[in-house]
Amino acid sequence: MIASFSKILCLIMFIAILNLSLYAVEAYQVIFQGVSHPETLSLLQTISKTVELQSSPPSTNRGLKRRAEADLPLLIKALHSQAYYQAKVNVEVNFNNQTAQVVFKINTGPVYPLASFEILPSDLKNDLTSLYTNWNKEELGLTLGRPAFPKSILDAEELLILKLEREGYPLAKIVDREVIADQSTHSIYVVLRVNTGPKCYFGEVKFLGLQRVSSEFVSKKIAWHLGDIYHPTPIERTHGALEATGLFSSISITHLDNASQEGLLPIEIEVLEGKHRSIAAGIGYSTDDGLGILGEWEHRNIRGRGEKLSFKALMAQRLQEGTLAYVIPDFQRSNQDLIWLAEFQRQTTKGFHASSFSVSGILERQLNDYTRLSYGGMFKRLRDTHSDNNGNFNLFKIPFQLRWKKTNNILDPTQGLALHVKIIPSLQILHPKFAYCINTFTGFIYLPLTSDKRFVFAAKGTFGSIFGKKRHTIPPSERFYAGNENLLRGYHFMTVSPLHDNEPIGGRSMMIYSLEGRWRATETWGGVIFYDFGNVFKNYLPQFNKQILQSAGIGLRYNTPVGPLRIDLAIPLHRRYHIDEKFQVYLSIGQAF
């Protein structure tokens, strides 16, 4: 009896397995019929869950049918997004073949063009249609007669509200939207009813979240005055100015939803203060100068009003320097900083040994989004030895700098232009008195070679000239030299200059160019090829009959949040024997320029 029961159980299991095999779906094809437009077909394939889950077929035929039928409303919605407002979709599932077929039969119908787009006031008592009746539909991204894509209509609504905000109506809103699909003309008619709200003016400002930063300091960063017509641009400028202080980890500037009877709209500035102290360290390396270590400490809110105190030190084989800086922001006017500096430097090169201490006061002003101007006074105590003019110098300087930069990125620009002008009149104030002026002009260009900016051509040109006394009178360490990671890579450190017995003696003018081809292979890695050429000259203007030194090399870039990690290998193409090595290697952070 037990044997008979076992046989019956085995028979039942066999029938069940056979039944499952008859109804199981091993694989299936998805076919879209009736769609000829490639972009529309691609959209439907992307939207379809039947396509997305094709590698995981359901266990039964019924399950495949349910999966396909669930796609129908999704496909209809996708077709509507392409302005096919009369679209119809049916589905058939064919199990006759070895591989099941899911066939979506689509009748797109005609594309519905936009026939009309009207903007009407929601309240006739407060009719401000003169604000927007003269606006071209193109200003809202619409063209009558073109397909009435739903996204285009929604985008136009957003642009409408933004334009009203820029006219001084930040409380404007769309009260009603009526979209009519005329089946007889196969066209779309849109009517928007808008409540502009009152014309608004900047009202009282309330600060939220301030702890150690004073409200007086934040007030100086506000780019509007009480009673100014409301406009989003001053808000954007204020947000940028607060962000640039480095004091806040989060900034939000919003207006309330109710204005006063006079139209004054209260503004709230809510911030979250970040850490005000930071410590940083970095390293650099070159075959000439060996390993360099950089350390920095900074307090960005030393007295509660955004004053910045920092100390920076660099220790390398040929250069040691320390800088103590104190910055008072918004000194006497907005966007103007007073910078006090105390600097010590010791430098060792083949042409001179120099040690100096200087103190300076600098005013730095932000003229506009792209331009910074600085000027001030400096006293520098300088001692030069191992040179052609050893001695102690007491120098009074009036440094002037102009920086104009219009690039798309500070750390790793791929497009734009920049210009840096530096003029430093200098006076030896003790006997023997003499004067000279150090002038340098540097231009930069960044040109993307492809639309994705993976290939970039970058160029830098530097021109320098020292007017005044003859070269021998000017302190050796104040003259021009090249041969480093910034000027003529590949040549021995600070030896590109006029020579005397193969020893550099410095020049009064220079003209040096750098050309780079930059390639970003991945989001992390990139490469560079470069070509540098130029020289340093004896007279105050370049002498074109003198030799132009050239170098070439390759580099590797590894992108980090603080800029690309850079390693360059440079070869001097006009190697000066007994002076230059066969190559130089540079390791640092940031692009070469």
Coordinates of C-alpha atoms in Angstrom, one line a residue:
M1 CA 0.0 0.0 0.0
I2 CA 2.9 2.3 0.8
A3 CA 4.4 1.5 -2.6
S4 CA 1.1 2.4 -4.3
F5 CA 0.9 5.7 -2.4
S6 CA 4.5 6.6 -3.5
K7 CA 3.7 5.9 -7.1
I8 CA 0.6 8.2 -6.9
L9 CA 2.7 11.0 -5.3
C10 CA 5.4 10.8 -8.0
L11 CA 2.7 10.9 -10.7
I12 CA 1.2 14.1 -9.1
M13 CA 4.6 15.8 -8.9
F14 CA 5.4 14.8 -12.5
I15 CA 2.1 16.3 -13.7
A16 CA 2.7 19.5 -11.7
I17 CA 6.2 19.9 -13.1
L18 CA 4.9 19.3 -16.6
N19 CA 2.1 21.8 -16.1
L20 CA 4.6 24.5 -14.9
S21 CA 6.8 23.9 -17.9
L22 CA 3.9 24.5 -20.2
Y23 CA 3.1 27.8 -18.6
A24 CA 6.5 29.1 -17.5
V25 CA 8.1 31.9 -19.5
E26 CA 11.8 31.3 -20.2
A27 CA 12.4 34.5 -22.3
Y28 CA 10.4 37.0 -24.3
Q29 CA 10.8 39.7 -27.0
V30 CA 9.3 43.2 -26.8
I31 CA 8.2 44.8 -30.1
F32 CA 6.8 48.3 -30.6
Q33 CA 4.7 48.7 -33.7
G34 CA 3.6 52.0 -35.2
V35 CA 6.4 54.2 -34.0
S36 CA 8.8 55.6 -36.6
H37 CA 10.4 58.5 -34.7
P38 CA 13.7 57.2 -33.1
E39 CA 13.5 59.5 -30.1
T40 CA 9.9 58.5 -29.3
L41 CA 10.8 54.8 -29.7
S42 CA 13.8 55.3 -27.4
L43 CA 11.6 57.0 -24.8
L44 CA 9.0 54.2 -24.9
Q45 CA 11.7 51.6 -24.5
T46 CA 13.1 53.5 -21.5
I47 CA 9.7 53.9 -19.8
S48 CA 8.6 50.3 -20.3
K49 CA 8.9 48.0 -17.3
T50 CA 8.4 45.1 -19.7
V51 CA 11.7 46.1 -21.4
E52 CA 13.5 47.0 -18.2
L53 CA 12.7 43.6 -16.6
Q54 CA 13.3 41.5 -19.8
S55 CA 16.2 39.7 -18.2
S56 CA 13.9 38.6 -15.3
P57 CA 10.8 37.0 -17.0
P58 CA 7.8 36.2 -14.8
S59 CA 7.2 32.5 -13.9
T60 CA 3.9 32.2 -15.7
N61 CA 2.2 33.4 -19.0
R62 CA -0.4 35.2 -16.9
G63 CA 2.3 37.1 -15.1
L64 CA 3.8 38.3 -18.4
K65 CA 0.4 39.5 -19.6
R66 CA -0.1 41.5 -16.4
R67 CA 3.4 43.0 -16.7
A68 CA 2.7 44.1 -20.3
E69 CA -0.8 45.5 -19.4
A70 CA 0.7 47.5 -16.6
D71 CA 2.9 49.3 -19.1
L72 CA -0.1 50.8 -21.0
P73 CA -0.8 53.9 -18.9
L74 CA 3.0 54.5 -18.7
L75 CA 3.3 54.4 -22.5
I76 CA 0.2 56.7 -23.0
K77 CA 1.7 59.2 -20.6
A78 CA 5.1 59.1 -22.4
L79 CA 3.3 59.7 -25.7
H80 CA 1.5 62.7 -24.3
S81 CA 4.8 64.1 -23.2
Q82 CA 5.7 64.1 -26.9
A83 CA 2.6 66.0 -27.8
Y84 CA 0.7 62.9 -29.1
Y85 CA -2.5 63.7 -27.2
Q86 CA -4.7 61.3 -29.2
A87 CA -2.4 58.3 -28.8
K88 CA -3.8 54.8 -28.3
V89 CA -1.8 51.7 -27.2
N90 CA -2.9 48.1 -27.2
V91 CA -0.8 45.0 -26.3
E92 CA -0.8 41.4 -27.5
V93 CA 1.2 38.6 -26.0
N94 CA 2.0 35.7 -28.4
F95 CA 3.0 32.4 -26.9
N96 CA 2.9 30.3 -30.1
N97 CA 6.6 30.6 -30.8
Q98 CA 9.4 29.2 -28.7
T99 CA 10.2 32.7 -27.5
A100 CA 7.1 34.7 -26.3
Q101 CA 6.5 38.0 -28.0
V102 CA 5.0 41.1 -26.4
V103 CA 3.7 43.4 -29.1
F104 CA 2.7 46.9 -28.2
K105 CA 0.5 48.2 -31.1
I106 CA 0.7 52.0 -31.1
N107 CA -1.4 54.6 -32.9
T108 CA 0.3 57.9 -32.0
G109 CA -2.1 60.1 -33.8
P110 CA -1.1 63.6 -34.9
V111 CA 1.3 65.8 -33.0
Y112 CA -0.6 68.6 -31.4
P113 CA 0.9 72.1 -31.9
L114 CA 0.5 75.0 -29.5
A115 CA -2.1 77.2 -31.0
S116 CA -2.5 79.7 -28.2
F117 CA -0.9 80.7 -24.9
E118 CA -2.8 83.3 -22.9
I119 CA -1.9 85.0 -19.6
L120 CA -4.9 86.5 -17.8
P121 CA -5.2 88.2 -14.4
S122 CA -7.0 86.2 -11.7
D123 CA -8.5 89.4 -10.3
L124 CA -9.8 92.0 -12.7
K125 CA -9.7 94.6 -9.8
N126 CA -5.9 94.2 -9.7
D127 CA -5.3 94.0 -13.5
L128 CA -1.6 94.2 -14.2
T129 CA -1.7 92.5 -17.6
S130 CA 0.5 95.4 -19.0
L131 CA 3.4 93.7 -17.2
Y132 CA 3.3 90.6 -19.4
T133 CA 1.0 91.2 -22.4
N134 CA 4.0 92.5 -24.4
W135 CA 6.2 89.6 -23.6
N136 CA 7.1 87.4 -26.6
K137 CA 6.2 83.8 -26.2
E138 CA 9.8 83.0 -27.2
E139 CA 10.9 84.8 -23.9
L140 CA 9.1 82.0 -22.1
G141 CA 10.6 79.3 -24.4
L142 CA 7.4 78.8 -26.5
T143 CA 6.7 79.1 -30.2
L144 CA 3.2 79.0 -31.5
G145 CA 2.8 76.2 -34.1
R146 CA 5.4 74.0 -32.6
P147 CA 4.6 70.8 -30.7
A148 CA 2.9 71.5 -27.3
F149 CA 5.1 69.5 -25.1
P150 CA 3.8 69.5 -21.5
K151 CA 7.3 70.1 -20.1
S152 CA 7.6 73.2 -22.3
I153 CA 4.4 74.5 -20.9
L154 CA 5.5 73.9 -17.3
D155 CA 8.9 75.5 -18.0
A156 CA 7.1 78.5 -19.4
E157 CA 5.1 78.8 -16.2
E158 CA 8.3 78.8 -14.1
L159 CA 9.9 81.4 -16.4
L160 CA 6.8 83.5 -16.1
I161 CA 7.0 83.5 -12.3
L162 CA 10.7 84.3 -12.5
K163 CA 10.2 87.2 -14.9
L164 CA 7.5 88.6 -12.6
E165 CA 9.9 88.3 -9.6
R166 CA 12.5 90.2 -11.6
E167 CA 9.9 92.9 -12.2
G168 CA 9.4 93.3 -8.4
Y169 CA 6.6 90.8 -7.9
P170 CA 8.1 88.0 -5.8
L171 CA 4.6 86.9 -4.5
A172 CA 3.3 86.2 -7.9
K173 CA 1.7 82.8 -8.5
I174 CA -0.4 80.9 -11.0
V175 CA -3.9 80.5 -9.7
D176 CA -5.3 78.3 -12.5
R177 CA -4.1 76.5 -15.6
E178 CA -6.5 75.5 -18.4
V179 CA -5.1 73.3 -21.1
I180 CA -7.6 72.5 -23.9
A181 CA -6.9 69.9 -26.5
D182 CA -9.1 70.7 -29.5
Q183 CA -9.9 67.4 -31.2
S184 CA -11.3 69.0 -34.3
T185 CA -8.1 71.1 -35.1
H186 CA -5.7 68.8 -33.2
S187 CA -4.3 71.8 -31.4
I188 CA -3.5 72.8 -27.8
Y189 CA -4.8 76.0 -26.2
V190 CA -3.4 77.2 -22.9
V191 CA -4.8 79.8 -20.5
L192 CA -3.0 80.8 -17.3
R193 CA -4.6 83.0 -14.7
V194 CA -2.0 84.8 -12.7
N195 CA -2.1 86.7 -9.4
T196 CA 0.9 89.0 -9.4
G197 CA 0.5 90.1 -5.8
P198 CA 1.7 93.6 -4.8
K199 CA 4.8 95.2 -6.1
C200 CA 7.4 94.6 -3.3
Y201 CA 10.4 96.4 -1.9
F202 CA 13.1 95.0 0.3
G203 CA 12.0 95.3 3.9
E204 CA 13.4 94.5 7.3
V205 CA 16.1 91.8 7.5
K206 CA 16.1 89.1 10.2
F207 CA 19.1 87.0 11.0
L208 CA 18.8 83.4 12.2
G209 CA 21.5 81.0 13.4
L210 CA 24.2 83.6 14.2
Q211 CA 26.3 82.5 17.2
R212 CA 29.9 83.8 17.1
V213 CA 29.5 86.0 14.0
S214 CA 28.1 89.5 14.6
S215 CA 25.0 90.6 12.7
E216 CA 26.8 93.8 11.9
F217 CA 29.4 91.9 9.9
V218 CA 26.6 90.0 8.0
S219 CA 24.8 93.3 7.4
K220 CA 27.8 94.6 5.5
K221 CA 27.5 91.7 3.0
I222 CA 23.9 92.6 2.1
A223 CA 23.8 93.8 -1.5
W224 CA 20.5 95.9 -1.2
H225 CA 19.2 98.8 0.8
L226 CA 15.9 99.1 2.7
G227 CA 13.2 100.2 0.2
D228 CA 14.9 99.0 -3.0
I229 CA 12.6 97.3 -5.5
Y230 CA 12.7 93.6 -4.9
H231 CA 15.0 91.7 -7.3
P232 CA 16.6 88.3 -7.0
T233 CA 20.1 89.4 -8.2
P234 CA 21.0 91.3 -4.9
I235 CA 20.0 88.1 -3.0
E236 CA 22.3 86.0 -5.2
R237 CA 25.1 88.4 -4.7
T238 CA 24.6 88.4 -0.9
H239 CA 24.5 84.6 -0.8
G240 CA 27.8 84.6 -2.7
A241 CA 29.4 87.2 -0.5
L242 CA 28.5 85.2 2.7
E243 CA 29.7 82.0 1.2
A244 CA 33.0 83.6 0.3
T245 CA 33.7 84.4 4.0
G246 CA 34.2 80.7 4.7
L247 CA 32.3 81.2 8.0
F248 CA 29.1 79.3 7.2
S249 CA 28.4 75.8 6.2
S250 CA 24.8 76.6 5.2
I251 CA 23.2 79.8 4.0
S252 CA 19.5 80.4 3.1
I253 CA 18.0 83.7 2.1
T254 CA 14.2 83.8 1.8
H255 CA 11.4 86.3 1.8
L256 CA 8.2 86.0 3.9
D257 CA 4.8 85.5 2.1
N258 CA 3.3 88.8 3.3
A259 CA 4.3 92.3 2.5
S260 CA 3.3 95.4 4.5
Q261 CA 0.8 97.9 3.2
E262 CA 3.7 99.9 1.8
G263 CA 4.9 96.8 -0.1
L264 CA 7.9 96.2 2.2
L265 CA 8.8 92.5 2.2
P266 CA 10.6 91.1 5.2
I267 CA 13.7 89.0 4.4
E268 CA 15.2 86.2 6.5
I269 CA 18.8 85.2 6.3
E270 CA 19.4 81.9 8.1
V271 CA 22.9 80.5 8.4
L272 CA 24.6 77.6 10.1
E273 CA 28.1 78.6 11.3
G274 CA 30.9 76.3 10.3
K275 CA 34.3 75.8 12.0
H276 CA 36.2 79.0 12.1
R277 CA 39.6 77.5 12.7
S278 CA 41.5 75.2 10.3
I279 CA 44.9 73.6 9.9
A280 CA 46.2 72.7 6.5
A281 CA 49.4 70.9 5.3
G282 CA 50.8 70.1 1.9
I283 CA 53.9 68.8 0.2
G284 CA 55.7 69.5 -3.0
Y285 CA 58.8 68.1 -4.7
S286 CA 61.2 68.9 -7.5
T287 CA 64.5 67.4 -8.4
D288 CA 66.1 70.8 -8.0
D289 CA 64.6 71.9 -4.7
G290 CA 63.9 68.5 -3.1
L291 CA 61.0 68.0 -0.8
G292 CA 59.0 71.0 0.4
I293 CA 56.5 71.0 3.3
L294 CA 53.8 73.6 3.7
G295 CA 51.8 74.2 6.9
E296 CA 49.0 76.7 7.5
W297 CA 46.9 77.7 10.5
E298 CA 43.9 80.1 10.1
H299 CA 41.2 81.7 12.3
R300 CA 38.5 83.2 10.1
N301 CA 36.6 85.0 12.9
I302 CA 39.1 86.2 15.4
R303 CA 37.0 89.1 16.8
G304 CA 33.5 88.1 15.7
R305 CA 33.4 90.3 12.7
G306 CA 35.0 88.1 10.1
E307 CA 38.6 89.3 10.8
K308 CA 41.0 86.6 9.7
L309 CA 44.4 85.8 11.3
S310 CA 46.6 83.2 9.6
F311 CA 50.1 81.9 9.7
K312 CA 51.7 80.1 6.8
A313 CA 55.2 78.4 6.7
L314 CA 57.1 76.7 3.9
M315 CA 60.2 74.6 4.4
A316 CA 62.2 73.5 1.4
Q317 CA 65.8 72.9 0.5
R318 CA 66.3 76.2 -1.2
L319 CA 63.4 78.3 0.2
Q320 CA 62.1 78.9 3.7
E321 CA 59.5 81.4 4.4
G322 CA 56.8 82.4 6.9
T323 CA 53.9 84.7 6.6
L324 CA 51.7 86.2 9.3
A325 CA 48.5 87.9 8.0
Y326 CA 45.7 89.8 9.6
V327 CA 42.7 90.7 7.4
I328 CA 40.0 93.2 8.3
P329 CA 37.0 92.7 5.8
D330 CA 34.9 95.5 4.5
F331 CA 37.3 98.1 5.7
Q332 CA 35.6 101.6 5.3
R333 CA 33.5 100.2 2.4
S334 CA 32.0 97.0 1.2
N335 CA 34.2 94.6 -0.7
Q336 CA 37.4 96.2 0.5
D337 CA 39.8 94.4 2.8
L338 CA 42.7 95.8 4.8
I339 CA 45.5 93.3 4.9
W340 CA 48.5 93.5 7.4
L341 CA 51.4 91.3 6.5
A342 CA 54.7 90.3 8.2
E343 CA 56.9 88.1 6.1
F344 CA 60.2 86.4 6.5
Q345 CA 62.1 84.7 3.7
R346 CA 65.4 82.9 3.1
Q347 CA 66.3 81.8 -0.4
T348 CA 69.4 80.0 -1.7
T349 CA 70.2 79.9 -5.5
K350 CA 73.2 79.7 -7.7
G351 CA 73.0 83.5 -8.3
F352 CA 72.4 84.7 -4.8
H353 CA 71.7 83.9 -1.2
A354 CA 69.0 86.2 0.2
S355 CA 67.2 86.8 3.5
S356 CA 64.5 89.3 4.1
F357 CA 61.9 90.6 6.5
S358 CA 59.0 92.8 5.4
V359 CA 55.9 94.4 6.8
S360 CA 53.1 95.8 4.7
G361 CA 49.7 97.2 4.7
I362 CA 47.5 96.5 1.6
L363 CA 44.0 97.6 0.6
E364 CA 42.4 95.0 -1.6
R365 CA 39.1 95.8 -3.4
Q366 CA 36.7 93.6 -5.4
L367 CA 35.8 95.9 -8.3
N368 CA 33.3 93.4 -9.9
D369 CA 32.7 89.7 -10.3
Y370 CA 36.0 89.3 -12.2
T371 CA 38.3 92.0 -11.1
R372 CA 40.4 92.6 -7.9
L373 CA 42.6 95.6 -7.3
S374 CA 45.2 95.9 -4.5
Y375 CA 47.6 98.6 -3.5
G376 CA 49.5 99.7 -0.4
G377 CA 52.9 100.2 1.2
M378 CA 55.7 97.9 2.3
F379 CA 59.0 98.2 4.1
K380 CA 61.5 95.4 3.3
R381 CA 64.8 94.7 5.0
L382 CA 66.9 92.7 2.5
R383 CA 70.3 91.1 2.7
D384 CA 72.0 89.6 -0.4
T385 CA 75.2 87.6 -0.4
H386 CA 77.0 85.2 -2.8
S387 CA 76.1 87.5 -5.6
D388 CA 77.6 90.3 -7.8
N389 CA 76.2 93.0 -5.5
N390 CA 76.3 91.9 -1.9
G391 CA 74.9 94.1 0.7
N392 CA 72.0 95.2 3.0
F393 CA 69.1 97.1 1.4
N394 CA 66.3 99.0 3.1
L395 CA 63.5 99.2 0.6
F396 CA 60.2 101.1 0.6
K397 CA 57.7 99.7 -1.9
I398 CA 54.3 100.6 -3.2
P399 CA 52.9 97.3 -4.6
F400 CA 50.0 97.5 -7.0
Q401 CA 48.2 94.5 -8.4
L402 CA 45.3 94.0 -10.8
R403 CA 43.7 90.6 -11.2
W404 CA 41.1 90.0 -13.8
K405 CA 39.8 86.4 -14.1
K406 CA 36.8 85.2 -16.1
T407 CA 37.2 81.4 -16.0
N408 CA 34.7 78.6 -15.3
N409 CA 36.7 77.1 -12.4
I410 CA 39.3 78.4 -9.9
L411 CA 41.2 75.2 -9.3
D412 CA 41.1 73.6 -12.7
P413 CA 39.8 76.0 -15.4
T414 CA 38.8 74.6 -18.8
Q415 CA 37.4 77.7 -20.4
G416 CA 38.0 81.5 -20.1
L417 CA 40.6 84.2 -19.9
A418 CA 42.7 85.8 -17.1
L419 CA 45.1 88.7 -16.7
H420 CA 47.5 89.5 -13.8
V421 CA 49.3 92.8 -13.7
K422 CA 51.9 93.6 -10.9
I423 CA 53.7 96.9 -10.6
I424 CA 56.0 97.5 -7.7
P425 CA 57.8 100.9 -7.5
S426 CA 60.8 100.4 -5.0
L427 CA 63.1 103.0 -3.3
Q428 CA 66.3 102.3 -1.4
I429 CA 65.7 104.8 1.4
L430 CA 69.3 104.8 2.9
H431 CA 72.5 105.8 1.2
P432 CA 73.1 105.2 -1.6
K433 CA 69.6 106.0 -2.6
F434 CA 68.2 104.7 -5.8
A435 CA 64.8 103.7 -7.3
Y436 CA 63.5 101.1 -9.7
C437 CA 60.1 99.6 -10.7
I438 CA 59.4 95.9 -11.1
N439 CA 56.6 95.3 -13.7
T440 CA 55.1 91.9 -14.7
F441 CA 52.2 91.2 -16.9
T442 CA 50.8 87.6 -17.2
G443 CA 47.9 86.5 -19.5
F444 CA 46.1 83.2 -19.5
I445 CA 43.8 81.5 -21.9
Y446 CA 41.8 78.2 -21.6
L447 CA 40.2 76.9 -24.7
P448 CA 38.1 73.7 -24.7
L449 CA 38.7 71.6 -27.8
T450 CA 35.6 69.4 -27.4
S451 CA 32.1 70.0 -26.2
D452 CA 32.6 67.9 -23.1
K453 CA 35.8 69.8 -22.3
R454 CA 37.9 66.7 -21.9
F455 CA 40.5 68.2 -24.2
V456 CA 41.6 71.7 -23.3
F457 CA 44.3 73.9 -24.8
A458 CA 45.9 76.2 -22.1
A459 CA 48.4 79.0 -22.7
K460 CA 50.3 81.4 -20.5
G461 CA 52.4 84.4 -21.5
T462 CA 54.6 86.3 -19.0
F463 CA 56.3 89.6 -19.7
G464 CA 58.5 91.4 -17.2
S465 CA 60.6 94.6 -17.1
I466 CA 62.5 96.5 -14.5
F467 CA 62.8 100.3 -15.1
G468 CA 65.2 102.6 -13.2
K469 CA 68.7 101.9 -12.2
K470 CA 71.1 99.7 -14.1
R471 CA 71.0 96.0 -13.5
H472 CA 74.1 95.9 -11.3
T473 CA 72.6 98.4 -8.8
I474 CA 69.3 96.6 -8.4
P475 CA 69.5 94.0 -5.5
P476 CA 70.3 90.6 -7.1
S477 CA 67.3 88.9 -5.5
E478 CA 65.0 91.5 -6.9
R479 CA 66.0 90.8 -10.5
F480 CA 64.3 88.3 -12.9
Y481 CA 65.2 84.6 -13.0
A482 CA 63.5 81.6 -14.5
G483 CA 63.8 77.9 -14.3
N484 CA 61.2 76.4 -12.0
E485 CA 57.7 74.9 -12.0
N486 CA 56.2 78.2 -13.0
L487 CA 58.7 79.6 -15.5
L488 CA 60.5 77.5 -18.0
R489 CA 60.2 74.0 -16.6
G490 CA 63.1 71.7 -17.1
Y491 CA 65.9 74.1 -16.5
H492 CA 68.0 74.3 -13.3
F493 CA 66.4 76.2 -10.5
M494 CA 66.6 80.0 -11.0
T495 CA 69.4 79.9 -13.5
V496 CA 67.7 81.1 -16.6
S497 CA 69.1 84.6 -16.8
P498 CA 72.2 86.4 -18.2
L499 CA 75.2 84.4 -17.1
H500 CA 78.7 85.4 -15.9
D501 CA 81.2 82.4 -15.8
N502 CA 78.1 80.1 -16.0
E503 CA 76.7 81.8 -12.9
P504 CA 73.3 83.5 -13.2
I505 CA 73.3 87.2 -12.4
G506 CA 69.6 88.1 -13.1
G507 CA 68.0 90.1 -15.7
R508 CA 65.9 93.3 -16.2
S509 CA 63.3 91.8 -18.6
M510 CA 61.8 88.4 -19.4
M511 CA 59.4 87.0 -21.9
I512 CA 58.3 83.4 -21.3
Y513 CA 55.4 81.4 -22.7
S514 CA 53.8 78.0 -21.8
L515 CA 51.5 75.9 -24.0
E516 CA 49.7 72.9 -22.6
G517 CA 47.4 70.3 -24.0
R518 CA 45.3 68.8 -21.2
W519 CA 43.3 65.6 -21.4
R520 CA 40.9 64.3 -18.8
A521 CA 40.8 60.5 -19.4
T522 CA 38.3 59.8 -16.5
E523 CA 36.7 61.8 -13.7
T524 CA 39.9 61.0 -11.6
W525 CA 42.8 60.8 -14.0
G526 CA 44.2 63.1 -16.7
G527 CA 47.3 63.8 -18.7
V528 CA 49.2 66.8 -20.0
I529 CA 51.8 67.6 -22.7
F530 CA 53.5 70.9 -22.5
Y531 CA 56.0 73.2 -24.3
D532 CA 57.7 76.2 -22.7
F533 CA 59.9 78.8 -24.3
G534 CA 61.4 82.1 -23.6
N535 CA 64.3 83.7 -21.7
V536 CA 65.4 86.4 -19.3
F537 CA 67.4 89.3 -20.7
K538 CA 70.0 91.8 -19.5
N539 CA 68.2 95.0 -20.7
Y540 CA 64.9 96.4 -19.6
L541 CA 63.3 95.2 -22.9
P542 CA 63.7 91.7 -24.3
Q543 CA 66.4 91.3 -26.9
F544 CA 65.1 89.2 -29.8
N545 CA 68.5 88.5 -31.1
K546 CA 69.3 86.4 -28.0
Q547 CA 68.6 82.7 -27.8
I548 CA 65.1 81.5 -26.9
L549 CA 65.3 78.5 -24.5
Q550 CA 62.8 75.8 -25.0
S551 CA 61.6 72.8 -23.0
A552 CA 58.9 70.1 -23.4
G553 CA 57.4 67.4 -21.2
I554 CA 54.5 65.3 -20.1
G555 CA 52.5 65.3 -16.9
L556 CA 50.0 63.2 -15.0
R557 CA 47.0 64.6 -13.1
Y558 CA 44.9 63.0 -10.3
N559 CA 41.8 65.0 -9.4
T560 CA 41.1 65.7 -5.7
P561 CA 38.5 67.9 -4.0
V562 CA 41.2 70.6 -3.5
G563 CA 42.5 70.5 -7.1
P564 CA 44.5 68.2 -9.3
L565 CA 47.6 66.5 -7.9
R566 CA 50.2 67.3 -10.4
I567 CA 53.4 65.5 -11.5
D568 CA 55.4 66.8 -14.4
L569 CA 58.5 65.6 -16.2
A570 CA 60.3 68.4 -18.1
I571 CA 63.2 68.1 -20.5
P572 CA 65.4 71.2 -21.4
L573 CA 65.6 71.3 -25.3
H574 CA 68.6 73.7 -25.1
R575 CA 70.4 72.1 -22.2
R576 CA 73.3 74.2 -20.9
Y577 CA 76.0 71.7 -20.0
H578 CA 77.5 72.2 -16.5
I579 CA 74.3 73.9 -15.5
D580 CA 71.2 71.9 -16.4
E581 CA 70.3 68.3 -15.7
K582 CA 68.8 66.0 -18.3
F583 CA 65.4 66.5 -16.9
Q584 CA 63.4 67.9 -14.0
V585 CA 60.5 66.4 -12.0
Y586 CA 57.9 68.5 -10.3
L587 CA 55.2 67.3 -7.8
S588 CA 52.6 69.7 -6.5
I589 CA 48.9 70.5 -6.2
G590 CA 46.9 72.4 -8.8
Q591 CA 47.5 72.9 -12.5
A592 CA 50.7 74.6 -13.6
F593 CA 48.6 77.6 -14.4

